[in-house]
Amino acid sequence: MRIAMIGTGYVGLVSGACFADFGHSVCCIDKDEAKIDGLNAGKMPIWEPGLEALVKANAERGRLRFSKELADGVSDAEAVFIAVGTPARRGDGHADLTFVFQAVRELAKVIRPGTVVVTKSTVPVGTGDEIERILREEGVNDVSVASNPEFLREGAAIADFKHPDRIVVGAEDDRAQEVLKEIYRPLFLNRAPILFTGRRTAELTKYAANAFLAVKISFINEIANLCEAVDADVQDVARGIGLDNRIGPKFLHAGPGYGGSCFPKDTLALLQTADSAGVDQRIVRTTVEVNDERKASMVERVSSALGGELSGKRVAVLGLAFKPNTDDMRDAPSIPLVNALIERGAEVSAFDPVATEQAEKVFSNIEFASDAYQAAAGADALVIVTEWDEFRALDLDKIAQSLRGKVLVDLRNVYDRQEAAEAGLAYFGIGRGKLALS
Ligand code: NAD
């Protein structure tokens, strides 16, 4: 199959490289010229495990190419995927579809009759209908518009793409179904479940999935608060409920609140869709509130661990990316925490294994260390914000020696109180009994 991928970001680049690896001929297009120049020179615009090797291998085989010109890839494509950003619109939280509709108007000028246009971007219900309308307005009548929401997780994106829990295809005609079946054939052969639905249903399925996961996270975060009040351990509660197949163990890790480029904006967009439809979504609305408060409250944990005063304190922050194995800083829980620490008069030294370059664009007033021990040097407290594997195996004795104050605030429950105590550190975890906050 000849595929054009419009938008070469986290989703477009991974999807394009994986489709090429399936044997398709893929042209990834982006209007960010530096990104395309970089890719053509073998430089990855994002940090994602395994991506560079996959891109290089498929580029060398001639199955994957990169272009700034939409016409390059679209004019002979059998399927055109749209994988541009759909950020939250400032002010109201609606999904901003400017990039999607702009891409549609651009592709309308060069698309061949019979092509299938597929939205991979996360878009509100009805966007496919609007795309069809725009195409018609631009004089393009013989195309199919399908929805194929993407469920990959950054940090495990290639594995997720190649071994998905499911593939959702929302199509209104046989041609779109057949083309997408052909594109995903290698996964079909691997028995990955492919769910064919109506287009609007597929669009909503993506939001429902992300909203549900956000609910799960906020739920366990509230249970963690209760554990702190009644002297129970949220780690054990999570395991105790997660072993129930009806609940499942994933997304039950208490922490500093969810962030990233998807959950915050997608929950807001779902609420906007619900509002427009006149249907209240109380659970999701509350989840958003719970999460906003949670992220904002993390500074209090650091403050109380330091005796209630942050001014003049030096705080070492480990992990800035919104989760491990990515350099994505979008809506990362580290952002409100670090900003609040600075506002309250603390100095911050931080270390992230790969996100420093991205973090430098976000924070202008912190020191970036070259490893965890350097970050800890002379600090009054060490705060684990993102649970990178390398932070799971810190030499706590060495950390304790580097620190000025002997305080470990573990927002990801990577360590336990006893091992911290053995290194001479006061331990403040999340939801781990009454002592967690004392
Ligand atoms: P991104 O910001 O990393 O990439 C989007 C790219 O599209 C950018 O490089 C931008 O320059 C490009 N672009 C915008 N308009 C363009 C146009 N008209 N022509 C060509 N290129 C254009 O975004 P992302 O994280 O890859 O997300 C893309 C979509 O996928 C979003 O809707 C997001 O919600 C969804 N999604 C993201 C993830 C994730 O983990 N990042 C997972 C599932 C779904």
XYZ file of C-alpha atoms and ligand atoms in Angstrom:
482
model
C 0.000 0.000 0.000
C 1.139 3.551 -0.634
C 0.524 5.610 2.460
C 0.917 9.313 3.202
C 1.192 10.342 6.843
C 0.435 14.011 7.438
C 2.093 15.096 10.682
C 5.360 13.474 11.714
C 5.205 13.809 15.493
C 5.020 11.152 18.195
C 2.108 9.394 16.492
C 2.821 10.117 12.824
C 6.471 9.133 12.926
C 5.926 5.948 14.919
C 2.907 4.931 12.831
C 4.698 5.752 9.580
C 7.806 3.799 10.554
C 5.731 0.801 11.685
C 3.583 0.809 8.529
C 6.812 0.881 6.501
C 8.079 -2.014 8.579
C 4.897 -3.927 7.667
C 6.036 -3.562 4.045
C 4.028 -0.534 2.938
C 5.547 2.416 1.136
C 5.193 5.429 3.418
C 5.813 9.125 3.000
C 5.786 11.064 6.277
C 5.018 14.728 5.756
C 5.446 17.625 8.131
C 5.406 21.353 7.698
C 8.052 21.712 10.372
C 10.986 21.992 8.011
C 13.640 21.469 10.681
C 11.967 18.197 11.636
C 11.993 16.882 8.075
C 15.549 18.101 7.405
C 16.619 16.371 10.614
C 14.873 13.133 9.693
C 16.399 13.198 6.230
C 19.771 13.533 7.952
C 18.956 10.621 10.279
C 18.181 12.754 13.351
C 15.102 11.777 15.385
C 12.894 14.701 16.500
C 11.703 12.776 19.570
C 13.165 10.312 21.983
C 11.354 7.004 21.751
C 12.952 3.606 22.421
C 13.761 1.682 19.221
C 12.550 4.428 16.903
C 15.855 5.485 15.398
C 16.783 1.942 14.337
C 13.308 1.316 12.895
C 13.325 4.577 10.942
C 16.833 4.012 9.601
C 16.179 0.414 8.562
C 13.030 1.303 6.663
C 14.483 4.446 5.112
C 17.418 2.357 3.842
C 15.016 -0.193 2.371
C 13.371 2.683 0.514
C 10.007 2.155 2.177
C 10.021 5.240 4.380
C 10.685 8.769 3.232
C 10.144 12.254 4.578
C 8.880 15.349 2.864
C 7.862 18.938 3.522
C 5.591 18.853 0.482
C 2.162 17.390 0.944
C 1.837 16.654 -2.768
C 4.925 14.451 -2.603
C 3.228 11.771 -0.613
C -0.474 12.426 -1.087
C -0.814 12.552 -4.857
C -0.248 8.828 -5.411
C -1.321 7.517 -2.010
C -4.033 4.918 -1.548
C -4.508 6.035 2.051
C -3.758 9.399 3.620
C -3.492 9.432 7.396
C -3.901 12.633 9.377
C -1.746 12.582 12.514
C -1.432 16.276 13.299
C -1.819 17.721 16.795
C -5.240 18.410 18.312
C -4.320 20.450 21.394
C -6.838 21.899 23.831
C -8.164 25.216 22.567
C -7.183 27.995 24.930
C -9.969 29.155 27.148
C -12.577 26.461 26.688
C -10.823 23.080 26.397
C -12.414 22.179 23.047
C -10.103 20.145 20.836
C -8.472 22.650 18.496
C -8.998 21.211 15.033
C -7.220 23.987 13.145
C -4.334 21.718 12.119
C -6.675 18.915 11.052
C -8.868 21.091 8.859
C -5.872 22.924 7.430
C -4.348 19.570 6.470
C -7.646 18.504 4.880
C -7.866 21.661 2.767
C -4.256 21.196 1.690
C -4.644 17.533 0.821
C -7.859 18.224 -1.089
C -5.792 20.020 -3.722
C -3.648 16.996 -4.544
C -5.576 13.870 -3.601
C -6.528 11.268 -6.236
C -10.122 10.048 -6.540
C -10.721 6.856 -4.604
C -8.245 7.607 -1.816
C -9.134 6.814 1.777
C -8.540 9.647 4.238
C -8.019 8.388 7.777
C -7.882 10.427 10.971
C -5.373 9.026 13.407
C -5.360 12.233 15.409
C -7.681 12.170 18.399
C -10.708 14.140 17.208
C -14.169 14.805 18.633
C -17.242 13.008 17.416
C -18.389 14.395 14.114
C -14.965 15.480 12.869
C -15.067 12.834 10.127
C -18.388 14.277 8.945
C -16.844 17.746 8.851
C -13.793 16.467 6.949
C -16.113 14.940 4.384
C -17.971 18.243 4.103
C -14.754 20.218 3.625
C -13.535 17.804 0.960
C -16.784 18.178 -0.929
C -16.596 21.945 -0.581
C -13.100 21.757 -2.095
C -14.516 19.787 -5.012
C -13.345 16.340 -3.913
C -16.216 13.897 -4.006
C -14.846 10.422 -4.510
C -12.991 9.762 -1.259
C -13.786 7.772 1.847
C -13.186 9.244 5.276
C -12.425 6.850 8.118
C -11.433 7.105 11.748
C -8.583 5.010 13.121
C -7.749 6.386 16.558
C -4.319 5.591 17.896
C -3.821 4.008 21.299
C -0.013 3.796 21.478
C 1.737 4.932 24.630
C 4.822 7.083 24.410
C 7.787 5.195 25.789
C 6.431 1.889 24.484
C 5.066 3.216 21.215
C 6.573 0.743 18.772
C 5.642 -2.318 20.804
C 2.148 -0.902 21.284
C 1.765 -0.237 17.579
C 2.969 -3.673 16.554
C 1.164 -5.592 19.287
C -1.928 -3.530 19.978
C -4.629 -4.617 22.391
C -6.998 -3.729 19.577
C -7.291 -1.690 16.419
C -10.398 0.424 16.054
C -11.578 1.345 12.581
C -14.585 3.571 12.127
C -15.698 3.447 8.530
C -18.883 4.253 6.700
C -18.158 2.312 3.523
C -16.612 -0.938 2.331
C -13.731 0.709 0.525
C -12.405 2.330 3.708
C -12.802 -0.939 5.598
C -10.984 -2.934 2.912
C -8.084 -0.482 2.637
C -7.587 -0.371 6.409
C -7.857 -4.148 6.626
C -5.093 -4.403 4.036
C -2.911 -1.854 5.801
C -3.227 -3.686 9.131
C -3.025 -7.162 7.570
C 0.216 -8.131 9.343
C -1.457 -7.435 12.680
C -4.635 -9.122 11.549
C -2.555 -12.225 10.802
C -1.104 -11.911 14.305
C -4.644 -12.091 15.627
C -4.742 -8.515 16.913
C -8.426 -7.776 17.439
C -9.742 -5.355 14.845
C -12.970 -3.685 15.714
C -14.984 -2.185 12.888
C -17.454 0.443 14.007
C -19.237 3.466 12.687
C -17.008 6.521 12.311
C -18.575 8.499 15.131
C -18.326 5.529 17.444
C -14.616 5.127 16.701
C -14.044 8.810 17.386
C -15.788 8.563 20.728
C -14.071 5.284 21.664
C -10.696 7.004 21.860
C -11.974 9.674 24.257
C -13.828 7.112 26.341
C -10.639 5.028 26.665
C -8.503 7.950 27.803
C -11.185 9.271 30.130
C -11.561 5.859 31.740
C -7.812 5.567 32.321
C -7.769 9.067 33.799
C -10.611 8.055 36.136
C -8.618 5.031 37.269
C -5.588 7.168 38.101
C -7.604 9.778 39.966
C -9.471 7.054 41.817
C -6.306 5.497 43.216
C -4.914 8.944 44.024
C -7.965 9.664 46.159
C -7.657 6.248 47.818
C -4.015 7.176 48.542
C -5.209 10.280 50.373
C -7.517 8.097 52.417
C -4.660 5.672 53.169
C -2.664 8.553 54.589
C -5.531 9.497 56.882
C -6.355 6.004 58.126
C -2.865 4.471 58.159
C -3.216 2.022 55.276
C -0.853 1.382 52.361
C -2.083 2.272 48.892
C 0.452 -0.019 47.226
C -1.160 -2.995 48.912
C -4.673 -1.705 48.320
C -3.871 -1.312 44.613
C -2.499 -4.819 44.438
C -5.411 -6.155 46.429
C -7.950 -4.693 44.031
C -5.840 -5.008 40.870
C -5.589 -8.773 41.138
C -9.327 -8.845 40.588
C -9.668 -9.480 36.845
C -12.643 -7.192 36.679
C -10.423 -4.316 37.836
C -6.926 -5.164 36.536
C -3.606 -3.952 37.944
C -2.742 -1.236 35.439
C -3.167 2.483 36.018
C -3.497 1.942 39.743
C -0.257 3.630 40.743
C -0.808 6.512 43.100
C 1.323 9.509 42.178
C 1.456 13.211 41.424
C -1.503 13.180 39.004
C -1.668 12.411 35.324
C -0.099 14.646 32.697
C 1.163 14.239 29.158
C -0.090 15.259 25.777
C -3.299 13.228 25.875
C -5.223 12.696 29.120
C -5.503 16.353 30.186
C -6.643 17.621 26.796
C -8.764 14.591 25.924
C -10.738 14.663 29.174
C -11.432 18.366 28.610
C -12.462 17.766 25.019
C -14.795 14.952 26.051
C -16.467 17.314 28.511
C -16.936 19.860 25.750
C -18.478 17.241 23.477
C -20.794 16.210 26.294
C -21.736 19.832 26.997
C -22.569 20.428 23.350
C -24.689 17.282 23.379
C -26.432 18.417 26.572
C -25.271 15.343 28.472
C -23.491 15.730 31.784
C -20.376 13.609 32.403
C -19.987 14.029 36.135
C -17.370 11.340 36.619
C -15.007 12.782 34.033
C -15.636 16.330 35.221
C -14.745 15.362 38.756
C -11.692 13.452 37.549
C -10.391 16.583 35.869
C -10.918 18.585 39.070
C -9.294 15.913 41.224
C -6.294 15.770 38.939
C -5.845 19.534 38.681
C -5.910 19.808 42.461
C -3.574 16.892 42.833
C -0.908 18.332 40.558
C -1.159 21.695 42.297
C -0.918 20.090 45.737
C 2.388 18.276 45.248
C 4.331 21.331 46.341
C 2.631 21.050 49.756
C 4.086 17.586 50.196
C 7.587 18.871 49.549
C 6.974 21.853 51.785
C 5.677 19.785 54.695
C 8.549 17.301 54.301
C 10.841 20.306 54.721
C 9.041 21.514 57.828
C 6.661 23.899 56.101
C 9.179 26.341 54.645
C 10.525 26.355 51.119
C 12.138 29.752 50.990
C 15.898 29.428 50.832
C 15.698 25.653 50.426
C 17.324 23.744 47.634
C 15.242 20.975 46.113
C 16.552 18.270 43.798
C 13.988 16.997 41.313
C 14.466 13.642 39.601
C 12.490 13.203 36.404
C 10.890 16.009 34.388
C 9.229 14.216 31.450
C 5.571 13.397 32.047
C 6.477 9.734 32.284
C 9.549 7.509 31.840
C 11.020 6.622 28.448
C 9.971 9.780 26.705
C 11.233 13.329 26.428
C 7.675 14.665 26.192
C 7.160 17.540 28.617
C 3.593 18.392 27.591
C 1.494 18.952 30.718
C 4.074 17.098 32.835
C 3.340 17.015 36.592
C 6.881 18.359 37.074
C 5.829 21.715 35.616
C 3.387 22.946 38.297
C 5.583 21.456 41.004
C 8.832 23.093 39.885
C 7.109 26.402 39.185
C 5.512 26.400 42.637
C 8.828 25.533 44.305
C 10.478 28.483 42.577
C 7.566 30.797 43.386
C 7.886 29.926 47.042
C 11.544 30.795 47.081
C 13.230 27.426 46.637
C 16.130 26.728 44.308
C 15.697 23.717 42.050
C 18.315 21.424 40.591
C 16.865 18.807 38.276
C 17.883 15.788 36.319
C 16.050 13.833 33.641
C 17.764 11.109 31.616
C 16.502 12.393 28.236
C 14.136 15.345 28.618
C 16.637 18.089 29.459
C 16.535 19.635 25.988
C 12.732 19.817 26.086
C 12.727 20.919 29.733
C 15.076 23.800 28.973
C 12.292 25.250 26.823
C 9.917 25.068 29.803
C 12.075 26.137 32.753
C 14.456 29.054 32.553
C 15.184 29.317 36.244
C 16.433 25.925 37.374
C 19.779 24.167 37.269
C 20.080 21.080 35.119
C 22.310 18.389 36.575
C 24.034 15.655 34.619
C 22.936 12.842 36.909
C 20.865 12.131 39.999
C 23.797 12.476 42.407
C 24.840 15.821 40.998
C 21.234 17.012 41.315
C 21.184 15.888 44.945
C 24.438 17.643 45.855
C 23.770 20.193 48.583
C 19.973 19.892 48.312
C 17.654 19.880 51.312
C 15.360 17.300 49.762
C 15.317 14.913 46.849
C 11.967 14.578 45.052
C 11.289 11.710 42.647
C 8.757 12.991 40.130
C 9.138 10.599 37.164
C 9.869 6.936 37.773
C 12.671 6.349 35.272
C 14.196 2.894 35.764
C 17.533 4.414 36.656
C 15.895 6.105 39.654
C 14.793 2.705 40.939
C 18.345 1.637 41.583
C 19.876 4.711 43.174
C 22.624 4.223 45.714
C 20.665 5.746 48.585
C 23.761 5.912 50.804
C 25.476 8.013 48.165
C 22.346 10.143 47.754
C 22.181 10.700 51.516
C 25.823 11.767 51.531
C 25.237 14.236 48.692
C 22.143 15.773 50.241
C 22.339 18.590 52.763
C 18.954 17.733 54.288
C 18.144 14.048 54.603
C 14.713 14.075 53.013
C 13.389 11.830 50.250
C 9.994 12.754 48.793
C 8.996 9.845 46.596
C 6.002 10.873 44.502
C 6.112 7.543 42.630
C 6.536 5.120 45.523
C 9.720 3.719 44.049
C 11.328 3.126 47.449
C 9.973 2.231 50.837
C 10.427 3.831 54.180
C 12.686 1.166 55.566
C 15.294 1.217 52.819
C 15.317 5.003 52.942
C 15.690 4.906 56.728
C 18.639 2.515 56.416
C 20.386 5.185 54.366
C 19.507 7.791 56.988
C 16.768 9.436 54.928
C 13.357 10.562 56.125
C 10.890 9.093 53.640
C 7.701 10.699 52.353
C 5.830 8.524 49.886
C 2.303 8.634 48.512
C -0.497 6.945 50.403
C 1.757 4.794 52.495
C 0.324 5.102 55.931
C 0.040 7.938 58.378
C 3.735 8.704 58.367
C 3.614 9.585 54.699
C 2.959 13.208 55.472
C 4.489 13.631 58.906
P 2.889 16.145 17.719
O 2.696 17.547 18.107
O 4.069 15.380 18.240
O 2.947 16.030 16.130
C 2.063 16.680 15.259
C 2.848 17.096 14.019
O 1.932 17.539 13.014
C 3.822 18.240 14.259
O 5.125 17.823 13.879
C 3.310 19.362 13.336
O 4.348 20.146 12.783
C 2.585 18.574 12.278
N 1.576 19.306 11.499
C 0.593 20.119 11.954
N -0.146 20.586 10.913
C 0.387 20.039 9.791
C 0.047 20.120 8.400
N -0.987 20.843 7.969
N 0.816 19.441 7.520
C 1.856 18.705 7.943
N 2.208 18.575 9.239
C 1.480 19.235 10.152
O 1.534 15.394 18.125
P 1.348 13.853 18.551
O 1.692 13.662 19.976
O 1.969 12.990 17.515
O -0.242 13.737 18.446
C -0.906 13.734 17.197
C -2.334 13.294 17.429
O -2.363 11.945 17.916
C -3.096 14.107 18.463
O -4.431 14.209 18.079
C -2.986 13.268 19.721
O -4.047 13.490 20.613
C -3.057 11.870 19.146
N -2.429 10.839 19.967
C -1.223 11.093 20.580
C -0.622 10.086 21.333
C 0.688 10.337 22.031
O 1.054 9.527 22.884
N 1.412 11.407 21.704
C -1.239 8.827 21.447
C -2.442 8.608 20.796
C -3.026 9.625 20.063
